[in-house]
Coordinates of N, CA and C and ligand atoms in Angstrom, one line a residue:
M1 N 96.7 23.5 169.9 CA 98.1 23.4 169.3 C 99.1 23.4 170.4
D2 N 100.2 22.6 170.2 CA 101.3 22.6 171.1 C 102.2 23.8 170.8
N3 N 102.2 24.8 171.6 CA 102.9 26.1 171.3 C 104.4 26.0 171.3
K4 N 105.0 24.8 171.7 CA 106.4 24.7 171.8 C 107.0 23.8 170.8
K5 N 106.1 23.0 170.0 CA 106.6 22.1 169.1 C 106.7 22.7 167.7
I6 N 107.9 22.6 167.0 CA 108.0 23.1 165.7 C 108.6 22.1 164.8
I7 N 108.0 22.0 163.6 CA 108.6 21.2 162.5 C 109.5 22.1 161.6
F8 N 110.8 21.8 161.4 CA 111.6 22.6 160.5 C 111.6 21.9 159.1
A9 N 111.1 22.6 158.1 CA 111.0 22.1 156.8 C 112.3 21.9 156.1
T10 N 113.2 21.0 156.5 CA 114.4 20.8 155.9 C 114.8 19.3 155.9
K11 N 115.5 18.8 154.9 CA 116.0 17.5 154.9 C 117.5 17.5 155.2
N12 N 118.0 18.7 155.4 CA 119.4 18.9 155.6 C 119.8 18.8 157.1
K13 N 120.5 17.8 157.4 CA 120.8 17.5 158.9 C 121.7 18.6 159.5
G14 N 122.6 19.2 158.6 CA 123.4 20.3 159.1 C 122.6 21.5 159.5
K15 N 121.7 21.8 158.6 CA 120.8 23.0 158.9 C 120.0 22.7 160.2
L16 N 119.5 21.5 160.4 CA 118.7 21.2 161.5 C 119.5 21.4 162.8
K17 N 120.7 21.0 162.8 CA 121.6 21.2 164.0 C 121.8 22.6 164.3
E18 N 122.1 23.4 163.3 CA 122.2 24.9 163.5 C 121.0 25.5 164.1
I19 N 119.8 25.0 163.6 CA 118.5 25.6 164.1 C 118.3 25.2 165.5
Q20 N 118.5 23.9 165.8 CA 118.3 23.4 167.2 C 119.2 24.1 168.2
A21 N 120.4 24.4 167.7 CA 121.4 25.1 168.6 C 120.8 26.5 169.1
V22 N 120.1 27.1 168.2 CA 119.6 28.5 168.6 C 118.2 28.3 169.3
L23 N 117.3 27.4 168.8 CA 115.9 27.4 169.3 C 115.6 26.5 170.5
S24 N 116.5 25.5 170.7 CA 116.1 24.4 171.6 C 115.9 24.7 173.0
D25 N 116.5 25.9 173.5 CA 116.2 26.2 174.9 C 114.8 26.7 175.1
T26 N 114.1 27.0 174.0 CA 112.7 27.5 174.1 C 111.7 26.6 173.4
F27 N 112.1 26.0 172.3 CA 111.2 25.2 171.4 C 111.7 23.8 171.2
D28 N 110.8 22.9 170.9 CA 111.1 21.5 170.6 C 111.1 21.4 169.1
V29 N 112.3 21.5 168.4 CA 112.3 21.5 167.0 C 112.6 20.1 166.4
I30 N 111.7 19.6 165.5 CA 111.9 18.3 164.9 C 112.0 18.5 163.4
S31 N 112.6 17.5 162.7 CA 112.7 17.5 161.3 C 111.4 17.0 160.6
M32 N 111.3 17.2 159.3 CA 110.2 16.7 158.6 C 110.1 15.2 158.7
E33 N 111.3 14.6 158.6 CA 111.4 13.1 158.7 C 110.9 12.6 160.1
D34 N 111.3 13.3 161.2 CA 110.8 12.9 162.5 C 109.2 13.1 162.6
A35 N 108.7 14.1 161.8 CA 107.3 14.3 161.8 C 106.6 13.4 160.9
G36 N 107.3 12.5 160.1 CA 106.7 11.6 159.2 C 106.2 12.2 157.9
I37 N 106.8 13.3 157.5 CA 106.4 14.0 156.3 C 107.5 13.9 155.3
N38 N 107.2 13.4 154.1 CA 108.2 13.3 153.1 C 107.7 13.8 151.7
I39 N 107.7 15.1 151.6 CA 107.3 15.7 150.3 C 108.3 16.7 149.9
N40 N 108.4 17.0 148.6 CA 109.3 18.0 148.1 C 108.4 19.2 147.7
V41 N 108.6 20.4 148.3 CA 107.9 21.5 147.8 C 108.8 22.2 146.8
K42 N 108.2 22.5 145.6 CA 109.0 23.1 144.5 C 109.3 24.6 144.9
E43 N 110.6 24.9 144.8 CA 111.0 26.3 145.1 C 110.9 27.1 143.8
D44 N 109.7 27.6 143.4 CA 109.6 28.2 142.1 C 109.3 29.7 142.2
G45 N 109.5 30.3 143.4 CA 109.3 31.7 143.7 C 110.4 32.5 143.1
T46 N 110.2 33.8 143.0 CA 111.3 34.7 142.5 C 111.9 35.5 143.6
T47 N 111.4 35.3 144.9 CA 112.1 36.0 146.0 C 112.3 34.9 147.1
F48 N 113.2 35.2 148.0 CA 113.5 34.3 149.2 C 112.2 34.2 150.0
E49 N 111.5 35.3 150.2 CA 110.3 35.3 151.0 C 109.2 34.3 150.4
E50 N 109.0 34.4 149.0 CA 108.0 33.6 148.4 C 108.3 32.1 148.6
N51 N 109.6 31.7 148.4 CA 109.9 30.3 148.6 C 109.8 29.8 150.0
A52 N 110.2 30.7 151.0 CA 110.1 30.2 152.4 C 108.7 30.1 152.8
V53 N 107.9 31.1 152.4 CA 106.4 31.1 152.8 C 105.7 29.9 152.2
K54 N 106.0 29.6 150.9 CA 105.4 28.5 150.2 C 105.7 27.2 151.0
K55 N 107.0 27.0 151.3 CA 107.4 25.7 151.9 C 106.7 25.6 153.3
A56 N 106.8 26.7 154.1 CA 106.2 26.6 155.5 C 104.7 26.4 155.4
S57 N 104.0 27.1 154.5 CA 102.6 27.0 154.6 C 102.1 25.7 154.0
E58 N 102.7 25.1 153.0 CA 102.3 23.8 152.4 C 102.4 22.7 153.5
I59 N 103.6 22.8 154.2 CA 103.8 21.7 155.2 C 102.9 21.9 156.4
M60 N 102.6 23.1 156.7 CA 101.7 23.4 157.8 C 100.3 22.8 157.5
K61 N 99.9 23.0 156.2 CA 98.5 22.5 155.8 C 98.5 21.0 155.9
I62 N 99.6 20.3 155.6 CA 99.6 18.9 155.6 C 99.6 18.4 157.1
S63 N 100.4 19.0 157.9 CA 100.7 18.5 159.3 C 99.7 19.1 160.3
G64 N 99.2 20.3 160.0 CA 98.4 21.0 161.1 C 99.2 21.5 162.2
K65 N 100.6 21.5 162.0 CA 101.5 21.9 163.1 C 102.2 23.2 162.7
L66 N 102.8 23.8 163.7 CA 103.7 25.0 163.5 C 104.9 24.6 162.7
V67 N 105.1 25.3 161.5 CA 106.2 24.9 160.6 C 107.1 26.1 160.3
L68 N 108.4 25.9 160.4 CA 109.4 26.9 160.0 C 110.0 26.4 158.7
A69 N 110.3 27.3 157.8 CA 111.1 27.0 156.6 C 112.0 28.1 156.2
D70 N 113.2 27.8 155.6 CA 114.1 28.9 155.2 C 114.4 28.8 153.7
D71 N 114.8 30.0 153.2 CA 115.4 30.0 151.9 C 116.6 31.0 151.9
S72 N 117.7 30.6 151.3 CA 118.9 31.4 151.4 C 119.6 31.5 150.1
G73 N 120.6 32.4 150.0 CA 121.4 32.4 148.8 C 122.4 33.6 148.9
L74 N 123.2 33.7 147.8 CA 124.2 34.7 147.7 C 123.8 35.8 146.7
E75 N 123.8 37.0 147.0 CA 123.6 38.1 146.1 C 124.9 38.8 145.8
I76 N 125.3 38.9 144.5 CA 126.5 39.6 144.1 C 126.1 40.8 143.3
D77 N 126.4 42.0 143.9 CA 125.9 43.2 143.3 C 126.4 43.4 141.8
Y78 N 127.7 43.1 141.5 CA 128.2 43.2 140.2 C 127.5 42.4 139.2
L79 N 126.8 41.3 139.6 CA 126.1 40.4 138.7 C 124.6 40.6 138.9
D80 N 124.2 41.8 139.2 CA 122.8 42.2 139.4 C 122.1 41.2 140.4
K81 N 122.8 41.0 141.4 CA 122.3 40.2 142.6 C 122.1 38.7 142.3
A82 N 122.7 38.2 141.1 CA 122.8 36.8 140.9 C 123.9 36.2 141.8
P83 N 123.8 34.9 142.1 CA 122.8 33.9 141.8 C 121.5 34.0 142.6
G84 N 121.5 34.8 143.7 CA 120.3 35.1 144.4 C 119.4 33.8 144.8
V85 N 118.1 33.9 144.5 CA 117.3 32.7 144.8 C 117.7 31.5 144.1
Y86 N 118.5 31.6 143.0 CA 118.9 30.5 142.2 C 120.2 29.9 142.7
S87 N 120.7 30.3 143.9 CA 122.1 29.9 144.3 C 122.3 28.4 144.3
A88 N 121.4 27.6 144.7 CA 121.6 26.2 144.7 C 121.6 25.6 143.3
R89 N 120.9 26.3 142.4 CA 120.7 25.7 141.0 C 121.7 26.4 140.0
Y90 N 122.5 27.4 140.5 CA 123.3 28.2 139.6 C 124.3 27.2 138.8
M91 N 124.3 27.3 137.5 CA 125.1 26.4 136.6 C 124.6 24.9 136.7
G92 N 123.5 24.7 137.3 CA 123.0 23.3 137.4 C 123.2 22.8 138.8
E93 N 122.1 22.1 139.3 CA 122.1 21.6 140.7 C 123.3 20.7 141.0
N94 N 123.7 19.9 140.0 CA 124.8 18.9 140.3 C 126.2 19.4 140.0
T95 N 126.3 20.7 139.6 CA 127.6 21.2 139.3 C 128.3 21.5 140.7
S96 N 129.6 21.1 140.8 CA 130.3 21.3 142.0 C 130.6 22.7 142.4
Y97 N 130.7 23.0 143.7 CA 131.0 24.4 144.0 C 132.4 24.9 143.6
L98 N 133.3 23.9 143.4 CA 134.6 24.3 142.9 C 134.4 25.0 141.5
I99 N 133.6 24.4 140.7 CA 133.3 24.9 139.4 C 132.5 26.2 139.5
K100 N 131.5 26.2 140.3 CA 130.6 27.5 140.4 C 131.5 28.6 141.0
N101 N 132.3 28.4 142.0 CA 133.1 29.4 142.6 C 134.2 29.9 141.6
N102 N 134.8 29.0 140.9 CA 135.7 29.4 139.8 C 135.1 30.3 138.8
K103 N 133.9 29.9 138.4 CA 133.1 30.7 137.4 C 132.9 32.2 137.9
I104 N 132.5 32.3 139.1 CA 132.3 33.6 139.7 C 133.6 34.4 139.8
L105 N 134.6 33.8 140.2 CA 135.9 34.4 140.3 C 136.3 35.0 138.9
D106 N 136.0 34.1 137.9 CA 136.3 34.5 136.5 C 135.5 35.7 136.0
L107 N 134.2 35.7 136.4 CA 133.3 36.7 136.0 C 133.7 38.1 136.6
L108 N 134.3 38.0 137.8 CA 134.7 39.2 138.5 C 136.2 39.5 138.4
K109 N 136.9 38.8 137.5 CA 138.3 39.0 137.2 C 138.5 40.5 136.9
N110 N 139.5 41.1 137.5 CA 139.9 42.5 137.3 C 138.8 43.6 137.8
V111 N 137.8 43.1 138.5 CA 136.8 44.0 139.0 C 137.4 44.5 140.4
P112 N 137.4 45.9 140.5 CA 138.0 46.4 141.8 C 137.2 46.1 143.0
E113 N 137.9 46.1 144.2 CA 137.3 45.7 145.4 C 135.9 46.4 145.7
E114 N 135.9 47.7 145.4 CA 134.6 48.4 145.8 C 133.4 48.0 145.0
K115 N 133.7 47.3 143.9 CA 132.5 46.8 143.1 C 132.3 45.3 143.3
R116 N 132.9 44.7 144.3 CA 132.8 43.3 144.5 C 131.8 43.0 145.7
T117 N 131.0 43.9 146.1 CA 130.2 43.8 147.3 C 129.1 42.6 147.0
A118 N 128.8 41.9 148.1 CA 127.9 40.8 148.1 C 127.3 40.5 149.4
R119 N 126.3 39.8 149.5 CA 125.7 39.4 150.8 C 125.1 38.0 150.8
F120 N 125.2 37.3 151.9 CA 124.3 36.1 152.0 C 123.0 36.6 152.7
V121 N 121.9 36.0 152.2 CA 120.6 36.3 152.7 C 119.9 35.1 153.2
C122 N 119.2 35.1 154.3 CA 118.4 34.0 154.7 C 117.1 34.5 155.2
V123 N 116.0 34.0 154.6 CA 114.7 34.4 155.0 C 114.1 33.1 155.7
I124 N 113.5 33.3 156.9 CA 112.8 32.2 157.6 C 111.3 32.6 157.7
A125 N 110.5 31.7 157.3 CA 109.0 31.9 157.4 C 108.5 30.9 158.5
A126 N 107.6 31.4 159.3 CA 106.8 30.6 160.2 C 105.4 30.5 159.8
A127 N 104.8 29.3 159.7 CA 103.4 29.2 159.4 C 102.7 28.6 160.6
I128 N 101.9 29.5 161.2 CA 101.3 29.1 162.5 C 99.8 28.7 162.2
P129 N 99.5 27.5 162.6 CA 98.1 27.0 162.3 C 97.0 27.6 163.1
E130 N 95.8 27.2 162.8 CA 94.6 27.6 163.6 C 94.9 27.4 165.1
P131 N 94.4 28.2 166.0 CA 93.5 29.3 165.8 C 94.1 30.6 165.3
H132 N 95.5 30.6 165.3 CA 96.2 31.9 164.9 C 96.1 32.1 163.4
N133 N 96.4 31.0 162.7 CA 96.4 31.1 161.2 C 97.2 32.3 160.7
K134 N 98.5 32.3 160.9 CA 99.3 33.5 160.7 C 100.7 33.1 160.1
I135 N 101.2 33.9 159.2 CA 102.5 33.7 158.6 C 103.4 34.8 159.1
L136 N 104.6 34.5 159.6 CA 105.6 35.5 160.0 C 106.8 35.3 159.1
T137 N 107.5 36.4 158.7 CA 108.8 36.2 158.0 C 109.8 37.1 158.6
V138 N 111.1 36.7 158.6 CA 112.2 37.5 159.0 C 113.3 37.3 158.0
R139 N 114.2 38.3 158.0 CA 115.3 38.3 157.0 C 116.7 38.6 157.7
G140 N 117.6 37.7 157.6 CA 119.0 38.0 158.1 C 120.0 38.1 157.0
T141 N 120.9 39.0 157.1 CA 121.9 39.2 156.0 C 123.3 39.3 156.7
I142 N 124.3 39.0 155.9 CA 125.7 39.3 156.2 C 126.4 39.9 155.0
E143 N 127.0 41.0 155.2 CA 127.7 41.7 154.0 C 129.1 41.3 153.9
G144 N 129.6 41.2 152.7 CA 131.0 40.9 152.5 C 131.4 41.3 151.1
I145 N 132.5 40.8 150.6 CA 132.9 41.0 149.2 C 133.3 39.6 148.6
I146 N 133.3 39.6 147.3 CA 133.8 38.3 146.6 C 135.3 38.5 146.6
G147 N 136.0 37.5 147.2 CA 137.4 37.5 147.2 C 138.1 37.3 145.8
Y148 N 139.4 37.4 145.8 CA 140.1 37.2 144.5 C 140.5 35.7 144.3
K149 N 140.4 34.9 145.4 CA 140.7 33.5 145.2 C 139.9 32.7 146.3
M150 N 139.8 31.4 146.1 CA 139.1 30.6 147.2 C 140.0 30.4 148.4
Q151 N 139.4 30.5 149.6 CA 140.2 30.3 150.8 C 139.4 29.6 151.8
G152 N 139.9 28.6 152.5 CA 139.2 28.0 153.6 C 138.6 26.7 153.2
E153 N 138.4 25.8 154.3 CA 137.9 24.5 154.0 C 136.6 24.3 154.8
N154 N 136.2 25.2 155.7 CA 135.0 25.0 156.5 C 133.7 25.4 155.7
G155 N 132.6 25.2 156.3 CA 131.4 25.7 155.7 C 131.0 24.9 154.4
F156 N 130.3 25.5 153.5 CA 129.8 24.8 152.3 C 129.6 25.9 151.2
G157 N 129.1 25.4 150.1 CA 128.7 26.3 149.0 C 129.7 27.4 148.6
Y158 N 129.2 28.6 148.7 CA 130.0 29.8 148.3 C 130.9 30.3 149.4
D159 N 131.0 29.7 150.5 CA 131.8 30.2 151.6 C 133.3 30.5 151.2
P160 N 134.0 29.6 150.4 CA 135.4 29.9 150.1 C 135.7 31.2 149.4
I161 N 134.6 31.8 148.7 CA 134.9 33.1 148.0 C 134.2 34.3 148.7
F162 N 133.5 34.0 149.8 CA 132.8 35.1 150.5 C 133.7 35.7 151.6
Y163 N 134.4 36.8 151.3 CA 135.4 37.4 152.1 C 134.9 38.5 153.0
L164 N 135.2 38.5 154.3 CA 134.8 39.5 155.3 C 136.0 40.4 155.5
P165 N 136.0 41.6 154.9 CA 137.1 42.5 155.1 C 137.5 42.8 156.6
D166 N 136.5 42.9 157.4 CA 136.7 43.2 158.9 C 137.5 42.1 159.5
K167 N 137.2 40.9 159.1 CA 137.8 39.7 159.8 C 139.0 39.2 159.0
M168 N 139.2 39.8 157.8 CA 140.3 39.4 156.9 C 140.4 37.9 156.7
C169 N 139.2 37.3 156.5 CA 139.1 35.9 156.1 C 137.8 35.7 155.4
T170 N 137.7 34.5 154.8 CA 136.4 34.1 154.2 C 135.5 33.4 155.3
T171 N 134.2 33.2 155.0 CA 133.4 32.4 155.9 C 133.8 31.0 155.9
A172 N 134.6 30.5 154.9 CA 135.1 29.1 155.0 C 136.3 29.0 155.9
Q173 N 136.8 30.1 156.4 CA 137.9 30.1 157.3 C 137.4 30.3 158.8
L174 N 136.1 30.4 159.0 CA 135.6 30.6 160.3 C 135.2 29.2 160.9
S175 N 135.2 29.0 162.2 CA 134.6 27.8 162.8 C 133.1 27.9 162.6
L176 N 132.4 26.8 162.7 CA 131.0 26.8 162.6 C 130.3 27.7 163.6
K177 N 130.9 27.7 164.9 CA 130.3 28.5 166.0 C 130.5 30.0 165.6
D178 N 131.7 30.3 165.2 CA 132.0 31.8 164.9 C 131.1 32.2 163.7
K179 N 130.9 31.3 162.7 CA 130.1 31.7 161.5 C 128.7 31.9 162.0
N180 N 128.1 31.0 162.8 CA 126.7 31.1 163.2 C 126.4 32.3 164.0
E181 N 127.4 32.9 164.7 CA 127.2 34.1 165.5 C 127.0 35.3 164.6
I182 N 127.5 35.3 163.4 CA 127.4 36.5 162.5 C 126.7 36.2 161.2
S183 N 126.3 35.0 161.0 CA 125.8 34.6 159.6 C 124.3 35.1 159.5
H184 N 124.0 35.1 158.2 CA 122.6 35.4 157.8 C 121.6 34.5 158.5
R185 N 122.0 33.2 158.5 CA 121.0 32.2 159.1 C 121.0 32.3 160.6
G186 N 122.1 32.6 161.2 CA 122.2 32.8 162.7 C 121.3 34.0 163.1
K187 N 121.4 35.1 162.3 CA 120.7 36.3 162.6 C 119.2 36.1 162.4
A188 N 118.8 35.4 161.3 CA 117.4 35.1 161.0 C 116.8 34.2 162.1
L189 N 117.6 33.3 162.5 CA 117.1 32.4 163.6 C 116.8 33.1 164.9
K190 N 117.7 34.0 165.2 CA 117.5 34.8 166.5 C 116.3 35.7 166.3
L191 N 116.1 36.2 165.1 CA 114.9 37.1 164.9 C 113.6 36.3 165.0
I192 N 113.6 35.1 164.4 CA 112.3 34.4 164.4 C 112.0 33.8 165.8
K193 N 113.0 33.5 166.5 CA 112.8 33.1 167.9 C 112.1 34.2 168.7
E194 N 112.6 35.4 168.6 CA 112.0 36.5 169.3 C 110.5 36.7 168.8
E195 N 110.3 36.7 167.5 CA 108.9 36.8 167.0 C 108.0 35.8 167.5
L196 N 108.5 34.5 167.5 CA 107.6 33.4 168.0 C 107.3 33.5 169.5
K197 N 108.3 34.0 170.2 CA 108.1 34.1 171.7 C 107.0 35.2 171.9
K198 N 107.1 36.3 171.2 CA 106.1 37.4 171.3 C 104.7 36.8 171.0
F199 N 104.7 36.0 170.0 CA 103.4 35.6 169.4 C 102.8 34.4 170.2
L200 N 103.6 33.5 170.7 CA 103.1 32.3 171.2 C 103.2 32.1 172.8
L201 N 104.2 32.7 173.4 CA 104.5 32.4 174.8 C 103.9 33.5 175.7
Ligands
IMP301 P1 118.6 26.6 150.1 O1 119.0 25.4 150.8 O2 117.5 26.5 149.1 O3 118.3 27.8 151.0 O4 119.8 27.0 149.2 C1 120.7 27.9 149.5 C2 122.0 27.9 148.6 O5 122.6 29.2 148.8 C3 123.0 26.9 149.0 O6 122.9 25.7 148.3 C4 124.3 27.7 148.8 O7 124.6 27.6 147.4 C5 123.9 29.1 149.1 N1 124.2 29.4 150.5 C6 123.2 29.7 151.4 N2 123.8 29.9 152.6 C7 125.1 29.8 152.5 C8 126.2 29.8 153.4 O8 126.1 30.1 154.6 N3 127.4 29.5 152.8 C9 127.6 29.2 151.5 N4 126.6 29.2 150.6 C10 125.4 29.4 151.1

């Protein structure tokens, strides 16, 4: 097996760019499309770990190559950690984030700041083929609170309502570079890079 070649199980070009920015000095990361793989793995797990491991291992079995996959979402403590693993599907896959974010602001109306705690979570799984035949997982998180209104135009998804008290802004008000340095995905990518280096190089 080529120890430096990695397929990242995503069709999202934005995610691929973020991933390449962190890993490309050590690994050669290609998309599923570049690897000639076009399948949809159903994300039917109840944890981020289950979904990431399922995606990585199914695509590793098809390709015989080292595969990374991620699963991420927003946990809001006041809503019993919803939307969590269902973040992308919350209120329906095709519902706009303007509607989803307004709904969350409404559900947390009049809730005091100390009860508005939330975090973005990103789990990355690596499925390493024979002769290693091993699954590694890492978890990156960023803590914040749900703000009282939407702020910022950058980022995507729930960024406009995810407020960082330390920085006095939402993740939608950070540049991509600043967000990657502190984000759940940025942290998980740095962790998986170290794990892979220990394991393979
Ligand atoms: P995934 O692509 O299956 O991991 O879905 C993750 C979902 O979680 C996205 O569609 C967003 O709703 C949410 N999410 C994950 N990371 C972020 C982020 O950095 N900002 C805003 N929303 C996020």
